[in-house]
Coordinates of C-alpha atoms in Angstrom, one line a residue:
M1 CA -12.8 -5.3 16.5
A2 CA -12.2 -7.5 13.4
Q3 CA -11.4 -11.2 13.9
L4 CA -8.0 -12.6 13.1
I5 CA -8.9 -16.0 11.4
K6 CA -5.5 -16.7 9.9
L7 CA -2.0 -15.4 10.7
H8 CA 0.8 -16.3 8.3
D9 CA 1.2 -20.1 8.4
Y10 CA 0.1 -20.6 12.1
V11 CA -2.6 -23.0 13.2
S12 CA -5.9 -21.3 13.8
R13 CA -8.9 -22.5 15.7
Y14 CA -11.1 -20.8 13.1
Q15 CA -9.9 -23.5 10.7
Q16 CA -11.6 -26.1 13.0
D17 CA -15.1 -24.6 12.5
I18 CA -15.4 -21.2 10.8
F19 CA -19.2 -21.4 11.3
V20 CA -18.9 -21.5 15.1
Y21 CA -15.9 -19.4 16.3
P22 CA -16.8 -16.0 14.9
S23 CA -20.1 -15.8 16.8
R24 CA -18.4 -17.2 19.9
Y25 CA -15.7 -14.6 19.7
V26 CA -18.4 -11.8 19.5
R27 CA -20.2 -13.2 22.6
L28 CA -17.0 -13.6 24.7
K29 CA -15.8 -10.1 23.7
Q30 CA -19.1 -8.4 24.5
K31 CA -19.4 -10.3 27.8
Q32 CA -15.9 -9.2 28.8
W33 CA -16.5 -5.6 27.8
Q34 CA -19.7 -5.3 29.9
G35 CA -17.9 -6.7 32.9
L36 CA -15.0 -4.4 32.5
K37 CA -17.2 -1.4 32.0
M38 CA -19.3 -2.2 35.0
A39 CA -16.2 -2.6 37.2
W40 CA -14.9 0.8 35.9
E41 CA -18.2 2.6 36.5
N42 CA -18.3 1.3 40.0
E43 CA -14.7 2.0 40.9
P44 CA -14.4 4.2 44.1
P45 CA -13.5 7.8 43.4
S46 CA -9.9 8.8 44.3
G47 CA -9.0 11.8 46.4
N48 CA -12.4 13.2 47.3
E49 CA -13.7 10.7 49.9
N50 CA -15.4 12.1 52.9
I51 CA -13.2 11.3 55.9
L52 CA -16.3 11.3 58.1
S53 CA -17.7 8.3 56.2
G54 CA -15.2 6.2 58.2
M55 CA -13.3 3.1 57.5
N56 CA -16.5 0.9 57.4
Q57 CA -17.9 2.7 54.3
A58 CA -14.5 2.7 52.6
G59 CA -14.2 -1.0 53.3
K60 CA -17.7 -1.7 51.9
K61 CA -16.9 0.2 48.7
K62 CA -13.7 -1.8 48.3
Q63 CA -15.6 -5.0 48.8
D64 CA -18.3 -4.1 46.3
F65 CA -15.6 -3.1 43.8
L66 CA -13.8 -6.4 44.1
Q67 CA -17.1 -8.2 43.5
K68 CA -17.6 -6.2 40.4
M69 CA -14.1 -7.0 39.2
K70 CA -14.9 -10.7 39.3
K71 CA -17.2 -10.2 36.4
V72 CA -14.2 -9.0 34.3
F73 CA -12.8 -12.6 34.2
I74 CA -14.4 -15.4 32.3
K75 CA -15.0 -18.2 34.8
R76 CA -13.9 -21.7 34.0
K77 CA -17.4 -23.2 34.7
E78 CA -19.1 -20.6 32.5
L79 CA -16.7 -21.3 29.6
E80 CA -17.1 -25.1 29.9
Q81 CA -20.9 -24.6 29.8
E82 CA -20.7 -22.6 26.6
M83 CA -18.4 -25.2 25.0
E84 CA -20.5 -28.3 25.8
D85 CA -22.3 -28.1 22.5
L86 CA -18.9 -28.3 20.8
G87 CA -17.7 -31.3 22.9
K88 CA -14.5 -29.5 23.8
K89 CA -12.7 -28.4 26.9
E90 CA -10.8 -25.3 25.9
S91 CA -11.4 -23.2 29.0
E92 CA -7.7 -22.7 29.8
D93 CA -6.9 -21.5 26.3
E94 CA -9.9 -19.3 25.9
E95 CA -9.7 -17.2 29.1
L96 CA -9.5 -13.5 28.3
E97 CA -7.5 -12.1 31.1
V98 CA -7.9 -8.4 32.0
S99 CA -5.9 -7.1 34.9
E100 CA -6.9 -4.5 37.4
I101 CA -8.0 -1.3 35.6
P102 CA -5.3 1.4 35.6
S103 CA -6.1 4.4 37.8
N104 CA -5.3 6.8 35.0
I105 CA -8.2 5.8 32.8
Q106 CA -10.7 8.7 33.1
T107 CA -13.0 8.3 30.1
E108 CA -14.9 5.5 28.4
I109 CA -12.9 6.1 25.3
E110 CA -9.7 5.4 27.2
L111 CA -11.2 2.3 28.7
K112 CA -12.2 1.0 25.3
Q113 CA -8.7 1.5 24.0
Y114 CA -7.3 -0.3 27.1
Y115 CA -9.7 -3.1 26.5
L116 CA -8.8 -3.4 22.8
D117 CA -5.1 -3.5 23.6
R118 CA -5.6 -6.3 26.2
L119 CA -7.7 -8.2 23.6
L120 CA -5.0 -8.3 21.0
P121 CA -2.9 -11.0 22.6
F122 CA -6.1 -13.0 23.1
Q123 CA -6.8 -12.8 19.3
L124 CA -3.2 -13.8 18.5
K125 CA -3.7 -16.8 20.8
W126 CA -6.8 -17.9 18.9
A127 CA -4.8 -17.4 15.6
S128 CA -1.9 -19.5 16.7
S129 CA -3.2 -22.4 18.8
T130 CA -6.0 -24.9 19.2
L131 CA -6.8 -27.4 21.9
M132 CA -4.4 -30.0 20.4
E133 CA -1.9 -27.9 18.4
R134 CA 0.2 -24.8 18.8
S135 CA 2.3 -22.6 16.6
F136 CA 4.9 -20.1 17.7
P137 CA 4.2 -16.7 16.3
D138 CA 7.0 -14.3 15.7
Q139 CA 7.0 -11.6 18.4
S140 CA 7.0 -8.9 15.7
F141 CA 3.3 -9.6 15.1
F142 CA 2.5 -8.4 18.7
R143 CA 3.9 -5.0 17.7
D144 CA 2.7 -4.9 14.1
G145 CA 0.9 -1.6 13.5
N146 CA -0.9 -2.7 10.3
L147 CA -2.2 -5.8 12.0
R148 CA -3.4 -3.8 15.0
Y149 CA -5.1 -1.4 12.5
F150 CA -7.1 -4.2 10.9
L151 CA -8.1 -5.7 14.3
Q152 CA -8.9 -2.5 16.2
R153 CA -10.5 -0.2 13.6
F154 CA -13.0 -2.5 11.9
P155 CA -16.2 -4.2 13.0
D156 CA -16.5 -7.6 14.6
T157 CA -18.0 -9.0 11.5
F158 CA -14.9 -8.5 9.4
L159 CA -12.6 -11.5 9.1
V160 CA -8.8 -10.9 8.7
M161 CA -6.3 -13.2 7.0
Y162 CA -3.0 -11.4 7.7
K163 CA -0.1 -12.4 5.4
P164 CA -1.5 -15.9 4.8
V165 CA 0.6 -18.6 3.1
F166 CA -1.5 -20.6 0.6
L167 CA -0.6 -24.2 -0.3
L168 CA -1.3 -24.6 -4.0
R169 CA -0.1 -27.7 -5.9
N170 CA 2.1 -28.5 -3.0
A171 CA 3.9 -25.2 -3.3
P172 CA 3.6 -22.4 -0.6
V173 CA 2.6 -19.0 -2.0
E174 CA 2.7 -16.0 0.3
G175 CA -0.3 -13.7 -0.1
E176 CA -1.2 -10.2 0.8
S177 CA -3.6 -9.5 3.6
I178 CA -7.3 -10.3 3.0
L179 CA -10.2 -8.6 4.7
I180 CA -13.4 -10.6 4.3
T181 CA -16.4 -8.5 5.0
P182 CA -20.1 -9.6 4.9
T183 CA -20.4 -8.2 1.4
A184 CA -16.9 -8.6 -0.3
A185 CA -13.4 -9.9 0.1
W186 CA -10.6 -7.2 0.0
C187 CA -7.0 -8.0 -0.9
I188 CA -5.0 -5.2 0.6
T189 CA -1.4 -4.2 0.6
F190 CA 0.1 -1.3 2.5
L191 CA 2.3 1.3 0.9
E192 CA 3.3 3.5 3.8
D193 CA 6.8 4.8 4.5
E194 CA 7.6 8.4 5.0
T195 CA 4.7 10.8 5.6
D196 CA 3.5 12.6 2.4
A197 CA 5.6 10.4 0.2
V198 CA 4.4 10.2 -3.4
Y199 CA 4.3 6.8 -5.1
I200 CA 4.4 7.0 -8.9
G201 CA 2.8 3.8 -10.3
S202 CA 3.2 2.2 -13.7
K203 CA 3.0 -1.3 -15.4
E204 CA 6.8 -1.6 -15.0
H205 CA 8.5 -4.0 -12.5
F206 CA 9.4 -1.0 -10.3
W207 CA 7.6 2.1 -9.1
N208 CA 9.2 5.4 -8.1
K209 CA 8.8 6.9 -4.6
K210 CA 9.4 10.6 -4.2
T211 CA 10.1 12.1 -0.7
G212 CA 11.2 15.7 -0.8
N213 CA 14.0 15.9 -3.3
Q214 CA 14.8 12.2 -3.1
E215 CA 13.5 9.6 -5.5
V216 CA 14.0 5.8 -5.0
K217 CA 12.6 2.7 -6.7
L218 CA 10.5 0.1 -5.1
L219 CA 9.0 -3.2 -6.3
N220 CA 5.7 -2.8 -8.0
P221 CA 3.2 -3.7 -5.2
L222 CA 0.6 -4.8 -7.8
L223 CA 2.6 -7.9 -8.5
A224 CA 1.9 -9.5 -5.2
L225 CA -1.6 -8.0 -4.9
D226 CA -2.6 -9.4 -8.3
R227 CA -1.3 -12.8 -7.3
T228 CA -3.4 -12.8 -4.1
E229 CA -6.5 -11.6 -5.9
K230 CA -6.2 -14.4 -8.5
I231 CA -5.9 -17.0 -5.8
V232 CA -9.0 -15.8 -3.9
Q233 CA -11.0 -15.5 -7.1
H234 CA -10.0 -18.9 -8.3
L235 CA -11.0 -20.6 -5.0
F236 CA -14.3 -18.7 -4.9
N237 CA -15.1 -19.7 -8.5
D238 CA -14.3 -23.4 -7.9
L239 CA -16.8 -23.5 -5.0
D240 CA -19.4 -21.2 -6.6
I241 CA -19.0 -18.6 -3.9
D242 CA -20.8 -15.5 -5.1
M243 CA -18.8 -12.8 -3.4
P244 CA -17.0 -9.9 -5.2
V245 CA -13.2 -9.7 -4.8
F246 CA -11.6 -6.2 -4.6
K247 CA -8.0 -5.3 -4.4
A248 CA -6.6 -2.1 -3.0
I249 CA -3.3 -0.4 -2.2
L250 CA -3.6 1.5 1.0
S251 CA -1.5 4.6 1.8
R252 CA -2.9 6.5 4.7
N253 CA 0.0 8.9 5.0
G254 CA 1.0 9.3 1.3
Y255 CA -0.2 9.8 -2.2
I256 CA -0.4 7.4 -5.2
D257 CA -0.2 8.7 -8.7
Y258 CA -1.0 6.4 -11.6
S259 CA -1.8 8.1 -15.0
F260 CA -3.8 5.2 -16.5
P261 CA -4.4 2.7 -13.6
P262 CA -5.4 -0.8 -14.6
Y263 CA -9.0 -1.9 -14.2
G264 CA -10.1 -3.3 -10.9
I265 CA -7.6 -1.7 -8.6
Q266 CA -8.4 0.9 -5.9
F267 CA -5.8 3.3 -4.8
I268 CA -6.6 4.6 -1.3
D269 CA -4.4 7.4 -0.2
K270 CA -4.6 10.6 1.9
R271 CA -7.1 12.1 -0.5
N272 CA -9.8 9.5 -0.4
Y273 CA -8.9 7.4 2.7
P274 CA -11.4 9.0 5.1
E275 CA -14.3 8.4 2.8
W276 CA -13.3 4.8 2.2
F277 CA -12.6 4.1 5.8
Q278 CA -16.0 5.5 6.9
S279 CA -17.8 3.4 4.3
M280 CA -16.1 0.3 5.7
R281 CA -16.8 1.2 9.3
S282 CA -20.4 2.0 8.7
L283 CA -21.1 -1.5 7.2
S284 CA -23.6 -2.8 9.8
S285 CA -24.4 -6.1 8.1
P286 CA -24.1 -9.2 10.4
L287 CA -22.0 -12.2 9.5
K288 CA -23.3 -13.9 6.4
H289 CA -23.2 -17.6 5.4
V290 CA -21.5 -16.8 2.0
Q291 CA -18.9 -14.8 3.9
L292 CA -18.1 -17.8 6.2
K293 CA -18.2 -20.2 3.3
G294 CA -15.7 -18.0 1.5
A295 CA -13.4 -17.9 4.5
Q296 CA -13.7 -21.6 4.9
A297 CA -12.5 -22.1 1.2
L298 CA -9.5 -19.9 1.8
L299 CA -8.6 -21.5 5.1
A300 CA -8.7 -24.9 3.6
H301 CA -6.0 -24.0 1.2
C302 CA -3.6 -22.4 3.6
L303 CA -0.3 -23.8 4.8
T304 CA -0.2 -24.6 8.6
T305 CA 2.9 -25.1 10.6
S306 CA 2.4 -26.3 14.1
V307 CA 3.2 -29.0 16.7
R308 CA 1.0 -31.1 18.9
R309 CA 0.5 -29.9 22.4
A310 CA 2.0 -33.0 23.9
E311 CA 5.2 -32.7 21.9
W312 CA 5.5 -29.0 22.8
R313 CA 5.1 -29.7 26.5
T314 CA 7.6 -32.6 26.3
D315 CA 10.2 -30.4 24.6
G316 CA 9.6 -27.6 27.0

């Protein structure tokens, strides 16, 4: 599950120390998953218990199961111990709460999806609050399918900046989403409306979209994508960060036609999406120093809108 290091203009704890939080997130996630899986594997079977085993045996199973469930939760003392090296007490804000496992989960695949869905609010919490500050994310992000796609379909070593707002020369500039992998930075925009829509690209200010017998115009998506790529490349060059920057338009359910596409842009549609996606998913490289350095450079130039915790609590 990729890590959400920046969401729009909200405060992010990854901005505090990008060299610490990614690895901590991986540890916490793995620890929670192992506890959840253990609890699920030891859950008493339903409907086929032997009545002759008696109430004592059933009671013992229930007690054992409850003991296993305790491992699903991150204990306050364990969190405080892990954070001592950072000198922080963020235990309340970094608890990953997983409720009792639904009885309808029958396979490990279903359990993984349940876990990923429960992990999403936790990630949004990390991407909108710190120990001292908090932002108030729009509720639409909790239902955003593209954001969910980035976070649930890519490895833990991928760092996501979703619709970041850069602050350049004291002016805010909205960017497209950025996926920072161990080997490259991808500036990505989605072009997905109706299924099997055909997007006809050109250098003009508008593109055409064909759906059946209908044809409509839409703003050229390369305009915003080029702007984002230039920002990323400029910041990388200033700090001598040796990492390639790619830009891509992603249409998982449609087609992109461009007779003479400009250099440096990748069109990923229904025809080549499976191959691209598999190549991204199979990237097994661990987090790299240059990757974190690149993320740090981008985060340092992002706009952040937040309030201090004390002020928020007083107003509430």
